[in-house]
Amino acid sequence: MKPSEIKKLLIDSLSTDNDPAEAARQLQDAGLSYDFSREFSARVTDKLFSASSAVIRHVEFVRSMNYAFSRIALTGAAAIVLLLISIFIMEGSFSLNSILGLSDSIDESIICLLTGN
Amino acid sequence: MMESYRQTGDNELIKASIEGDRLAFEEIVNRYQKMVARTVKGMLGDSAFAEDIGQEVFIKLYYSLSEFRGEAKLSTYIQKIAINLTLNEIKRRKRFFSMFSQKGDDEVYKYDIPDEDNEVKRDASEIVNKALMSLDPKFRIIVAMRMLHGYSTRETAYILDLPLGTVLSRLSRAQEQLKGILEKL
């Protein structure tokens, strides 16, 4: 199709008297075509489904961390309670020294060591 | 597996895609990518950037498939997404160019129209692209819908959510503008 014919077709295609579908078909026959690259659909689905799997991996990681944390936290809390009970039984109080495992005589020993008396 | 989806209807493809079937969605992309390319490249010109917008159209479609009620055809639904994203891109470019260019808004999109005696081979695609890019964006979409897709004025009005009278008046003004542009090409 000559450029002048294409131009006429373009003008005519906008006229409400003409069938737009027919004009569009004629333009396609004249070589008017729009296409994306050959890998277009693969690129789209790669983006979508690799993004989905990344989200799933992230959710799985957070879920695993939560599970591990709850197990560790419960075990840790149980260990702390047992330790406090044993300290109370051994030392008879919850003072800082008893929790740290220090006796009053140790304070005096430290003073002796530092002052040399 | 891919072959089996070629005969499958849109509704089945949508259901399968929502369930995470990659091949079903790939078939939707294959089925409608030419239509999206016509809209996006017709409005933005033939560039790699238009391809990015095309990808965005299908990504947006995928995430909104569960909202698709089937009241309109899937092609119309995709077309609306393509038009919205393309118009957003045109607005974004307009803002960008208005910040960095001294050109007026109407000049932003205009192609450099070659001299009449320029001996460049002009095929249908080149003429149409240059004509479309030289049109005012609000006319360009109307013209692209009609010229590239063959939509009637009623269909164009429905897709663009515009009153029929507006489409008709823009079509008439676009025709006048196009005549002037084509005379220089």
PDB file of N, CA, C and O in Angstrom, chain A residues 3 6-7 10-21 23-24 27-28 30-37 40-52, chain B residues 20 22 25-26 29-30 33-34 36-38 41 50-51 54-55 58-59 62-63 122 124-125 127-129 143 146-148 150-152 168 171 175 178-179 182 185:
ATOM      1  N   PRO A   3       2.094   5.197   0.629  1.00  0.00           N
ATOM      2  CA  PRO A   3       1.899   6.096   1.782  1.00  0.00           C
ATOM      3  C   PRO A   3       0.636   6.952   1.668  1.00  0.00           C
ATOM      4  O   PRO A   3      -0.062   7.165   2.651  1.00  0.00           O
ATOM      5  N   ILE A   6      -2.281   4.886   2.605  1.00  0.00           N
ATOM      6  CA  ILE A   6      -2.309   4.649   4.067  1.00  0.00           C
ATOM      7  C   ILE A   6      -2.872   5.880   4.777  1.00  0.00           C
ATOM      8  O   ILE A   6      -3.714   5.782   5.663  1.00  0.00           O
ATOM      9  N   LYS A   7      -2.400   7.049   4.347  1.00  0.00           N
ATOM     10  CA  LYS A   7      -2.879   8.300   4.957  1.00  0.00           C
ATOM     11  C   LYS A   7      -4.387   8.448   4.790  1.00  0.00           C
ATOM     12  O   LYS A   7      -5.094   8.836   5.724  1.00  0.00           O
ATOM     13  N   LEU A  10      -6.132   6.140   7.102  1.00  0.00           N
ATOM     14  CA  LEU A  10      -6.098   6.629   8.491  1.00  0.00           C
ATOM     15  C   LEU A  10      -7.176   7.671   8.728  1.00  0.00           C
ATOM     16  O   LEU A  10      -7.900   7.622   9.724  1.00  0.00           O
ATOM     17  N   ILE A  11      -7.278   8.608   7.800  1.00  0.00           N
ATOM     18  CA  ILE A  11      -8.296   9.669   7.930  1.00  0.00           C
ATOM     19  C   ILE A  11      -9.695   9.050   7.891  1.00  0.00           C
ATOM     20  O   ILE A  11     -10.547   9.350   8.732  1.00  0.00           O
ATOM     21  N   ASP A  12      -9.889   8.166   6.903  1.00  0.00           N
ATOM     22  CA  ASP A  12     -11.215   7.550   6.740  1.00  0.00           C
ATOM     23  C   ASP A  12     -11.591   6.688   7.942  1.00  0.00           C
ATOM     24  O   ASP A  12     -12.774   6.561   8.274  1.00  0.00           O
ATOM     25  N   SER A  13     -10.560   6.061   8.583  1.00  0.00           N
ATOM     26  CA  SER A  13     -10.868   5.164   9.710  1.00  0.00           C
ATOM     27  C   SER A  13     -11.508   5.913  10.867  1.00  0.00           C
ATOM     28  O   SER A  13     -12.185   5.326  11.698  1.00  0.00           O
ATOM     29  N   LEU A  14     -11.284   7.232  10.926  1.00  0.00           N
ATOM     30  CA  LEU A  14     -11.855   8.019  12.022  1.00  0.00           C
ATOM     31  C   LEU A  14     -13.261   8.522  11.714  1.00  0.00           C
ATOM     32  O   LEU A  14     -13.932   9.062  12.588  1.00  0.00           O
ATOM     33  N   SER A  15     -13.673   8.335  10.492  1.00  0.00           N
ATOM     34  CA  SER A  15     -15.016   8.782  10.141  1.00  0.00           C
ATOM     35  C   SER A  15     -16.057   7.827  10.731  1.00  0.00           C
ATOM     36  O   SER A  15     -15.911   6.606  10.647  1.00  0.00           O
ATOM     37  N   THR A  16     -17.081   8.409  11.338  1.00  0.00           N
ATOM     38  CA  THR A  16     -18.100   7.573  11.992  1.00  0.00           C
ATOM     39  C   THR A  16     -18.947   6.798  10.978  1.00  0.00           C
ATOM     40  O   THR A  16     -19.653   5.867  11.353  1.00  0.00           O
ATOM     41  N   ASP A  17     -18.859   7.185   9.709  1.00  0.00           N
ATOM     42  CA  ASP A  17     -19.627   6.469   8.674  1.00  0.00           C
ATOM     43  C   ASP A  17     -18.977   5.128   8.313  1.00  0.00           C
ATOM     44  O   ASP A  17     -19.632   4.239   7.785  1.00  0.00           O
ATOM     45  N   ASN A  18     -17.671   5.035   8.585  1.00  0.00           N
ATOM     46  CA  ASN A  18     -16.945   3.818   8.191  1.00  0.00           C
ATOM     47  C   ASN A  18     -16.864   2.812   9.333  1.00  0.00           C
ATOM     48  O   ASN A  18     -16.922   3.176  10.508  1.00  0.00           O
ATOM     49  N   ASP A  19     -16.700   1.544   8.928  1.00  0.00           N
ATOM     50  CA  ASP A  19     -16.573   0.478   9.917  1.00  0.00           C
ATOM     51  C   ASP A  19     -15.133   0.476  10.456  1.00  0.00           C
ATOM     52  O   ASP A  19     -14.191   0.197   9.706  1.00  0.00           O
ATOM     53  N   PRO A  20     -14.940   0.792  11.763  1.00  0.00           N
ATOM     54  CA  PRO A  20     -13.574   0.878  12.292  1.00  0.00           C
ATOM     55  C   PRO A  20     -12.846  -0.464  12.263  1.00  0.00           C
ATOM     56  O   PRO A  20     -11.625  -0.504  12.076  1.00  0.00           O
ATOM     57  N   ALA A  21     -13.606  -1.544  12.422  1.00  0.00           N
ATOM     58  CA  ALA A  21     -12.974  -2.872  12.433  1.00  0.00           C
ATOM     59  C   ALA A  21     -12.360  -3.178  11.068  1.00  0.00           C
ATOM     60  O   ALA A  21     -11.260  -3.736  10.979  1.00  0.00           O
ATOM     61  N   ALA A  23     -11.344  -0.925   8.857  1.00  0.00           N
ATOM     62  CA  ALA A  23     -10.171  -0.054   8.664  1.00  0.00           C
ATOM     63  C   ALA A  23      -8.968  -0.608   9.424  1.00  0.00           C
ATOM     64  O   ALA A  23      -7.846  -0.611   8.895  1.00  0.00           O
ATOM     65  N   ALA A  24      -9.214  -1.087  10.654  1.00  0.00           N
ATOM     66  CA  ALA A  24      -8.120  -1.655  11.451  1.00  0.00           C
ATOM     67  C   ALA A  24      -7.545  -2.890  10.756  1.00  0.00           C
ATOM     68  O   ALA A  24      -6.325  -3.091  10.740  1.00  0.00           O
ATOM     69  N   LEU A  27      -5.407  -1.826   7.845  1.00  0.00           N
ATOM     70  CA  LEU A  27      -4.107  -1.312   8.295  1.00  0.00           C
ATOM     71  C   LEU A  27      -3.167  -2.458   8.674  1.00  0.00           C
ATOM     72  O   LEU A  27      -1.971  -2.410   8.404  1.00  0.00           O
ATOM     73  N   GLN A  28      -3.745  -3.479   9.281  1.00  0.00           N
ATOM     74  CA  GLN A  28      -2.917  -4.651   9.627  1.00  0.00           C
ATOM     75  C   GLN A  28      -2.414  -5.339   8.360  1.00  0.00           C
ATOM     76  O   GLN A  28      -1.270  -5.780   8.294  1.00  0.00           O
ATOM     77  N   ALA A  30      -1.812  -3.879   5.683  1.00  0.00           N
ATOM     78  CA  ALA A  30      -0.803  -2.997   5.076  1.00  0.00           C
ATOM     79  C   ALA A  30       0.537  -3.080   5.806  1.00  0.00           C
ATOM     80  O   ALA A  30       1.504  -2.437   5.406  1.00  0.00           O
ATOM     81  N   GLY A  31       0.583  -3.861   6.880  1.00  0.00           N
ATOM     82  CA  GLY A  31       1.853  -4.077   7.584  1.00  0.00           C
ATOM     83  C   GLY A  31       1.934  -3.412   8.937  1.00  0.00           C
ATOM     84  O   GLY A  31       3.006  -3.391   9.557  1.00  0.00           O
ATOM     85  N   LEU A  32       0.817  -2.884   9.410  1.00  0.00           N
ATOM     86  CA  LEU A  32       0.830  -2.254  10.729  1.00  0.00           C
ATOM     87  C   LEU A  32       0.701  -3.343  11.797  1.00  0.00           C
ATOM     88  O   LEU A  32      -0.342  -3.991  11.907  1.00  0.00           O
ATOM     89  N   SER A  33       1.767  -3.547  12.523  1.00  0.00           N
ATOM     90  CA  SER A  33       1.670  -4.562  13.580  1.00  0.00           C
ATOM     91  C   SER A  33       2.478  -4.136  14.794  1.00  0.00           C
ATOM     92  O   SER A  33       3.509  -3.471  14.658  1.00  0.00           O
ATOM     93  N   TYR A  34       1.952  -4.468  15.934  1.00  0.00           N
ATOM     94  CA  TYR A  34       2.630  -4.168  17.189  1.00  0.00           C
ATOM     95  C   TYR A  34       2.826  -5.480  17.931  1.00  0.00           C
ATOM     96  O   TYR A  34       1.867  -6.237  18.084  1.00  0.00           O
ATOM     97  N   ASP A  35       4.037  -5.706  18.350  1.00  0.00           N
ATOM     98  CA  ASP A  35       4.343  -6.940  19.075  1.00  0.00           C
ATOM     99  C   ASP A  35       5.350  -6.671  20.171  1.00  0.00           C
ATOM    100  O   ASP A  35       6.185  -5.779  20.031  1.00  0.00           O
ATOM    101  N   PHE A  36       5.257  -7.472  21.213  1.00  0.00           N
ATOM    102  CA  PHE A  36       6.320  -7.442  22.213  1.00  0.00           C
ATOM    103  C   PHE A  36       7.371  -8.459  21.775  1.00  0.00           C
ATOM    104  O   PHE A  36       7.158  -9.195  20.806  1.00  0.00           O
ATOM    105  N   SER A  37       8.460  -8.518  22.523  1.00  0.00           N
ATOM    106  CA  SER A  37       9.513  -9.464  22.157  1.00  0.00           C
ATOM    107  C   SER A  37       9.023 -10.905  22.334  1.00  0.00           C
ATOM    108  O   SER A  37       8.014 -11.158  22.992  1.00  0.00           O
ATOM    109  N   PHE A  40       8.288 -12.373  25.797  1.00  0.00           N
ATOM    110  CA  PHE A  40       7.451 -11.517  26.644  1.00  0.00           C
ATOM    111  C   PHE A  40       6.662 -12.302  27.703  1.00  0.00           C
ATOM    112  O   PHE A  40       6.738 -12.015  28.890  1.00  0.00           O
ATOM    113  N   SER A  41       5.920 -13.314  27.255  1.00  0.00           N
ATOM    114  CA  SER A  41       5.059 -14.041  28.211  1.00  0.00           C
ATOM    115  C   SER A  41       5.898 -14.765  29.259  1.00  0.00           C
ATOM    116  O   SER A  41       5.523 -14.812  30.434  1.00  0.00           O
ATOM    117  N   ALA A  42       7.051 -15.311  28.836  1.00  0.00           N
ATOM    118  CA  ALA A  42       7.921 -16.008  29.800  1.00  0.00           C
ATOM    119  C   ALA A  42       8.456 -15.014  30.833  1.00  0.00           C
ATOM    120  O   ALA A  42       8.528 -15.324  32.026  1.00  0.00           O
ATOM    121  N   ARG A  43       8.787 -13.788  30.363  1.00  0.00           N
ATOM    122  CA  ARG A  43       9.300 -12.764  31.283  1.00  0.00           C
ATOM    123  C   ARG A  43       8.247 -12.389  32.319  1.00  0.00           C
ATOM    124  O   ARG A  43       8.533 -12.236  33.497  1.00  0.00           O
ATOM    125  N   VAL A  44       7.009 -12.212  31.837  1.00  0.00           N
ATOM    126  CA  VAL A  44       5.919 -11.824  32.744  1.00  0.00           C
ATOM    127  C   VAL A  44       5.718 -12.904  33.800  1.00  0.00           C
ATOM    128  O   VAL A  44       5.683 -12.622  35.001  1.00  0.00           O
ATOM    129  N   THR A  45       5.610 -14.147  33.348  1.00  0.00           N
ATOM    130  CA  THR A  45       5.337 -15.225  34.313  1.00  0.00           C
ATOM    131  C   THR A  45       6.541 -15.459  35.231  1.00  0.00           C
ATOM    132  O   THR A  45       6.355 -15.761  36.405  1.00  0.00           O
ATOM    133  N   ASP A  46       7.744 -15.274  34.695  1.00  0.00           N
ATOM    134  CA  ASP A  46       8.933 -15.400  35.560  1.00  0.00           C
ATOM    135  C   ASP A  46       8.869 -14.378  36.688  1.00  0.00           C
ATOM    136  O   ASP A  46       9.113 -14.707  37.838  1.00  0.00           O
ATOM    137  N   LYS A  47       8.538 -13.136  36.304  1.00  0.00           N
ATOM    138  CA  LYS A  47       8.453 -12.070  37.307  1.00  0.00           C
ATOM    139  C   LYS A  47       7.413 -12.417  38.364  1.00  0.00           C
ATOM    140  O   LYS A  47       7.629 -12.272  39.546  1.00  0.00           O
ATOM    141  N   LEU A  48       6.252 -12.860  37.878  1.00  0.00           N
ATOM    142  CA  LEU A  48       5.141 -13.135  38.782  1.00  0.00           C
ATOM    143  C   LEU A  48       5.417 -14.314  39.687  1.00  0.00           C
ATOM    144  O   LEU A  48       5.258 -14.227  40.902  1.00  0.00           O
ATOM    145  N   PHE A  49       5.832 -15.414  39.078  1.00  0.00           N
ATOM    146  CA  PHE A  49       5.924 -16.630  39.863  1.00  0.00           C
ATOM    147  C   PHE A  49       7.220 -16.699  40.663  1.00  0.00           C
ATOM    148  O   PHE A  49       7.242 -17.334  41.708  1.00  0.00           O
ATOM    149  N   SER A  50       8.280 -16.021  40.208  1.00  0.00           N
ATOM    150  CA  SER A  50       9.478 -15.990  41.057  1.00  0.00           C
ATOM    151  C   SER A  50       9.221 -15.041  42.221  1.00  0.00           C
ATOM    152  O   SER A  50       9.687 -15.276  43.332  1.00  0.00           O
ATOM    153  N   ALA A  51       8.425 -14.005  41.982  1.00  0.00           N
ATOM    154  CA  ALA A  51       8.066 -13.093  43.075  1.00  0.00           C
ATOM    155  C   ALA A  51       7.220 -13.825  44.095  1.00  0.00           C
ATOM    156  O   ALA A  51       7.418 -13.709  45.301  1.00  0.00           O
ATOM    157  N   SER A  52       6.279 -14.656  43.602  1.00  0.00           N
ATOM    158  CA  SER A  52       5.405 -15.411  44.512  1.00  0.00           C
ATOM    159  C   SER A  52       6.233 -16.366  45.347  1.00  0.00           C
ATOM    160  O   SER A  52       6.038 -16.484  46.550  1.00  0.00           O
TER     161      SER A  52
ATOM    162  N   GLY B  20      -2.960 -20.503  40.919  1.00  0.00           N
ATOM    163  CA  GLY B  20      -1.494 -20.489  40.822  1.00  0.00           C
ATOM    164  C   GLY B  20      -0.935 -21.272  39.653  1.00  0.00           C
ATOM    165  O   GLY B  20       0.259 -21.581  39.630  1.00  0.00           O
ATOM    166  N   ARG B  22       0.701 -21.546  36.515  1.00  0.00           N
ATOM    167  CA  ARG B  22       1.552 -20.663  35.699  1.00  0.00           C
ATOM    168  C   ARG B  22       1.230 -20.776  34.206  1.00  0.00           C
ATOM    169  O   ARG B  22       1.149 -19.770  33.501  1.00  0.00           O
ATOM    170  N   PHE B  25      -1.903 -18.911  33.175  1.00  0.00           N
ATOM    171  CA  PHE B  25      -1.726 -17.463  33.058  1.00  0.00           C
ATOM    172  C   PHE B  25      -0.867 -17.122  31.840  1.00  0.00           C
ATOM    173  O   PHE B  25      -1.117 -16.113  31.170  1.00  0.00           O
ATOM    174  N   GLU B  26       0.093 -17.974  31.551  1.00  0.00           N
ATOM    175  CA  GLU B  26       0.935 -17.749  30.366  1.00  0.00           C
ATOM    176  C   GLU B  26       0.071 -17.768  29.097  1.00  0.00           C
ATOM    177  O   GLU B  26       0.315 -17.010  28.167  1.00  0.00           O
ATOM    178  N   VAL B  29      -1.597 -14.457  28.796  1.00  0.00           N
ATOM    179  CA  VAL B  29      -0.630 -13.469  28.295  1.00  0.00           C
ATOM    180  C   VAL B  29      -0.452 -13.641  26.787  1.00  0.00           C
ATOM    181  O   VAL B  29      -0.509 -12.666  26.031  1.00  0.00           O
ATOM    182  N   ASN B  30      -0.275 -14.901  26.361  1.00  0.00           N
ATOM    183  CA  ASN B  30      -0.095 -15.151  24.920  1.00  0.00           C
ATOM    184  C   ASN B  30      -1.309 -14.703  24.121  1.00  0.00           C
ATOM    185  O   ASN B  30      -1.180 -14.166  23.028  1.00  0.00           O
ATOM    186  N   GLN B  33      -1.469 -10.513  24.471  1.00  0.00           N
ATOM    187  CA  GLN B  33      -0.300  -9.616  24.422  1.00  0.00           C
ATOM    188  C   GLN B  33      -0.285  -8.731  23.183  1.00  0.00           C
ATOM    189  O   GLN B  33       0.164  -7.585  23.253  1.00  0.00           O
ATOM    190  N   LYS B  34      -0.809  -9.231  22.064  1.00  0.00           N
ATOM    191  CA  LYS B  34      -0.838  -8.397  20.854  1.00  0.00           C
ATOM    192  C   LYS B  34      -1.758  -7.189  21.064  1.00  0.00           C
ATOM    193  O   LYS B  34      -1.446  -6.078  20.650  1.00  0.00           O
ATOM    194  N   VAL B  36      -2.537  -5.777  23.911  1.00  0.00           N
ATOM    195  CA  VAL B  36      -1.882  -4.851  24.842  1.00  0.00           C
ATOM    196  C   VAL B  36      -0.751  -4.096  24.126  1.00  0.00           C
ATOM    197  O   VAL B  36      -0.579  -2.895  24.317  1.00  0.00           O
ATOM    198  N   ALA B  37      -0.017  -4.808  23.271  1.00  0.00           N
ATOM    199  CA  ALA B  37       1.074  -4.163  22.525  1.00  0.00           C
ATOM    200  C   ALA B  37       0.532  -3.048  21.640  1.00  0.00           C
ATOM    201  O   ALA B  37       1.130  -1.973  21.548  1.00  0.00           O
ATOM    202  N   ARG B  38      -0.611  -3.298  21.007  1.00  0.00           N
ATOM    203  CA  ARG B  38      -1.214  -2.262  20.143  1.00  0.00           C
ATOM    204  C   ARG B  38      -1.547  -1.016  20.961  1.00  0.00           C
ATOM    205  O   ARG B  38      -1.295   0.102  20.543  1.00  0.00           O
ATOM    206  N   LYS B  41       2.097   0.337  22.756  1.00  0.00           N
ATOM    207  CA  LYS B  41       3.049   0.857  21.770  1.00  0.00           C
ATOM    208  C   LYS B  41       2.404   1.922  20.885  1.00  0.00           C
ATOM    209  O   LYS B  41       3.078   2.850  20.443  1.00  0.00           O
ATOM    210  N   ALA B  50       7.973   0.650  26.513  1.00  0.00           N
ATOM    211  CA  ALA B  50       6.573   0.239  26.304  1.00  0.00           C
ATOM    212  C   ALA B  50       6.405  -1.223  26.710  1.00  0.00           C
ATOM    213  O   ALA B  50       5.358  -1.615  27.222  1.00  0.00           O
ATOM    214  N   GLU B  51       7.440  -2.005  26.489  1.00  0.00           N
ATOM    215  CA  GLU B  51       7.379  -3.420  26.866  1.00  0.00           C
ATOM    216  C   GLU B  51       7.292  -3.561  28.399  1.00  0.00           C
ATOM    217  O   GLU B  51       6.594  -4.439  28.903  1.00  0.00           O
ATOM    218  N   GLY B  54       3.852  -2.978  29.266  1.00  0.00           N
ATOM    219  CA  GLY B  54       3.095  -4.173  28.891  1.00  0.00           C
ATOM    220  C   GLY B  54       3.203  -5.252  29.953  1.00  0.00           C
ATOM    221  O   GLY B  54       2.204  -5.882  30.330  1.00  0.00           O
ATOM    222  N   GLN B  55       4.404  -5.436  30.489  1.00  0.00           N
ATOM    223  CA  GLN B  55       4.589  -6.435  31.553  1.00  0.00           C
ATOM    224  C   GLN B  55       3.803  -6.032  32.797  1.00  0.00           C
ATOM    225  O   GLN B  55       3.170  -6.868  33.440  1.00  0.00           O
ATOM    226  N   PHE B  58       0.114  -7.018  32.675  1.00  0.00           N
ATOM    227  CA  PHE B  58      -0.220  -8.400  33.002  1.00  0.00           C
ATOM    228  C   PHE B  58       0.052  -8.724  34.472  1.00  0.00           C
ATOM    229  O   PHE B  58      -0.642  -9.555  35.055  1.00  0.00           O
ATOM    230  N   ILE B  59       1.029  -8.061  35.054  1.00  0.00           N
ATOM    231  CA  ILE B  59       1.293  -8.277  36.483  1.00  0.00           C
ATOM    232  C   ILE B  59       0.116  -7.739  37.297  1.00  0.00           C
ATOM    233  O   ILE B  59      -0.383  -8.385  38.208  1.00  0.00           O
ATOM    234  N   TYR B  62      -2.803 -10.079  36.926  1.00  0.00           N
ATOM    235  CA  TYR B  62      -2.671 -11.291  37.738  1.00  0.00           C
ATOM    236  C   TYR B  62      -3.140 -11.032  39.174  1.00  0.00           C
ATOM    237  O   TYR B  62      -3.876 -11.822  39.749  1.00  0.00           O
ATOM    238  N   TYR B  63      -2.693  -9.897  39.738  1.00  0.00           N
ATOM    239  CA  TYR B  63      -3.051  -9.607  41.126  1.00  0.00           C
ATOM    240  C   TYR B  63      -4.500  -9.135  41.291  1.00  0.00           C
ATOM    241  O   TYR B  63      -4.988  -9.048  42.402  1.00  0.00           O
ATOM    242  N   ARG B 122       8.855   5.028   4.117  1.00  0.00           N
ATOM    243  CA  ARG B 122       7.766   5.185   5.064  1.00  0.00           C
ATOM    244  C   ARG B 122       6.731   4.080   4.899  1.00  0.00           C
ATOM    245  O   ARG B 122       5.984   4.066   3.935  1.00  0.00           O
ATOM    246  N   ALA B 124       3.596   1.552   6.672  1.00  0.00           N
ATOM    247  CA  ALA B 124       2.375   1.832   7.443  1.00  0.00           C
ATOM    248  C   ALA B 124       2.692   2.104   8.911  1.00  0.00           C
ATOM    249  O   ALA B 124       2.183   3.065   9.498  1.00  0.00           O
ATOM    250  N   SER B 125       3.570   1.258   9.496  1.00  0.00           N
ATOM    251  CA  SER B 125       3.878   1.408  10.927  1.00  0.00           C
ATOM    252  C   SER B 125       4.494   2.765  11.210  1.00  0.00           C
ATOM    253  O   SER B 125       4.142   3.427  12.187  1.00  0.00           O
ATOM    254  N   ILE B 127       4.312   5.590   9.452  1.00  0.00           N
ATOM    255  CA  ILE B 127       3.356   6.693   9.272  1.00  0.00           C
ATOM    256  C   ILE B 127       2.380   6.767  10.446  1.00  0.00           C
ATOM    257  O   ILE B 127       2.150   7.831  11.015  1.00  0.00           O
ATOM    258  N   VAL B 128       1.848   5.585  10.819  1.00  0.00           N
ATOM    259  CA  VAL B 128       0.866   5.565  11.911  1.00  0.00           C
ATOM    260  C   VAL B 128       1.509   6.003  13.218  1.00  0.00           C
ATOM    261  O   VAL B 128       0.940   6.816  13.960  1.00  0.00           O
ATOM    262  N   ASN B 129       2.717   5.490  13.490  1.00  0.00           N
ATOM    263  CA  ASN B 129       3.382   5.858  14.745  1.00  0.00           C
ATOM    264  C   ASN B 129       3.645   7.348  14.827  1.00  0.00           C
ATOM    265  O   ASN B 129       3.388   7.974  15.854  1.00  0.00           O
ATOM    266  N   VAL B 143      -8.118   7.766  19.018  1.00  0.00           N
ATOM    267  CA  VAL B 143      -7.711   7.332  17.676  1.00  0.00           C
ATOM    268  C   VAL B 143      -7.135   5.918  17.727  1.00  0.00           C
ATOM    269  O   VAL B 143      -7.444   5.073  16.873  1.00  0.00           O
ATOM    270  N   ARG B 146      -9.752   3.235  17.962  1.00  0.00           N
ATOM    271  CA  ARG B 146     -10.509   3.041  16.720  1.00  0.00           C
ATOM    272  C   ARG B 146      -9.624   2.501  15.588  1.00  0.00           C
ATOM    273  O   ARG B 146      -9.970   1.514  14.946  1.00  0.00           O
ATOM    274  N   MET B 147      -8.460   3.149  15.441  1.00  0.00           N
ATOM    275  CA  MET B 147      -7.595   2.830  14.304  1.00  0.00           C
ATOM    276  C   MET B 147      -6.867   1.502  14.488  1.00  0.00           C
ATOM    277  O   MET B 147      -6.741   0.717  13.561  1.00  0.00           O
ATOM    278  N   LEU B 148      -6.390   1.272  15.690  1.00  0.00           N
ATOM    279  CA  LEU B 148      -5.576   0.078  15.913  1.00  0.00           C
ATOM    280  C   LEU B 148      -6.392  -1.130  16.343  1.00  0.00           C
ATOM    281  O   LEU B 148      -6.060  -2.267  16.034  1.00  0.00           O
ATOM    282  N   GLY B 150      -9.987  -1.182  16.168  1.00  0.00           N
ATOM    283  CA  GLY B 150     -11.239  -1.289  15.431  1.00  0.00           C
ATOM    284  C   GLY B 150     -12.470  -1.196  16.315  1.00  0.00           C
ATOM    285  O   GLY B 150     -13.539  -1.695  15.966  1.00  0.00           O
ATOM    286  N   TYR B 151     -12.327  -0.557  17.483  1.00  0.00           N
ATOM    287  CA  TYR B 151     -13.485  -0.403  18.369  1.00  0.00           C
ATOM    288  C   TYR B 151     -14.434   0.658  17.818  1.00  0.00           C
ATOM    289  O   TYR B 151     -14.000   1.673  17.282  1.00  0.00           O
ATOM    290  N   SER B 152     -15.713   0.425  18.007  1.00  0.00           N
ATOM    291  CA  SER B 152     -16.706   1.426  17.614  1.00  0.00           C
ATOM    292  C   SER B 152     -16.675   2.566  18.635  1.00  0.00           C
ATOM    293  O   SER B 152     -16.049   2.433  19.697  1.00  0.00           O
ATOM    294  N   LEU B 168     -17.337  11.209  20.463  1.00  0.00           N
ATOM    295  CA  LEU B 168     -17.646  11.673  19.100  1.00  0.00           C
ATOM    296  C   LEU B 168     -16.992  13.017  18.806  1.00  0.00           C
ATOM    297  O   LEU B 168     -16.423  13.222  17.732  1.00  0.00           O
ATOM    298  N   LEU B 171     -13.279  12.573  18.525  1.00  0.00           N
ATOM    299  CA  LEU B 171     -12.964  11.872  17.277  1.00  0.00           C
ATOM    300  C   LEU B 171     -12.952  12.854  16.108  1.00  0.00           C
ATOM    301  O   LEU B 171     -12.065  12.809  15.255  1.00  0.00           O
ATOM    302  N   GLN B 175      -9.673  13.911  14.003  1.00  0.00           N
ATOM    303  CA  GLN B 175      -9.624  13.744  12.549  1.00  0.00           C
ATOM    304  C   GLN B 175      -9.043  15.002  11.892  1.00  0.00           C
ATOM    305  O   GLN B 175      -8.210  14.913  10.997  1.00  0.00           O
ATOM    306  N   LEU B 178      -5.374  15.183  12.745  1.00  0.00           N
ATOM    307  CA  LEU B 178      -4.643  14.148  12.001  1.00  0.00           C
ATOM    308  C   LEU B 178      -4.416  14.551  10.545  1.00  0.00           C
ATOM    309  O   LEU B 178      -3.346  14.300   9.986  1.00  0.00           O
ATOM    310  N   LYS B 179      -5.424  15.193   9.966  1.00  0.00           N
ATOM    311  CA  LYS B 179      -5.292  15.644   8.574  1.00  0.00           C
ATOM    312  C   LYS B 179      -4.097  16.575   8.453  1.00  0.00           C
ATOM    313  O   LYS B 179      -3.272  16.444   7.544  1.00  0.00           O
ATOM    314  N   LEU B 182      -0.807  14.572   8.890  1.00  0.00           N
ATOM    315  CA  LEU B 182      -0.487  13.693   7.759  1.00  0.00           C
ATOM    316  C   LEU B 182      -0.055  14.468   6.520  1.00  0.00           C
ATOM    317  O   LEU B 182       0.712  13.961   5.706  1.00  0.00           O
ATOM    318  N   LEU B 185       3.616  14.763   6.722  1.00  0.00           N
ATOM    319  CA  LEU B 185       4.403  13.521   6.703  1.00  0.00           C
ATOM    320  C   LEU B 185       4.760  13.077   5.291  1.00  0.00           C
ATOM    321  O   LEU B 185       3.946  13.168   4.402  1.00  0.00           O
TER     322      LEU B 185
END
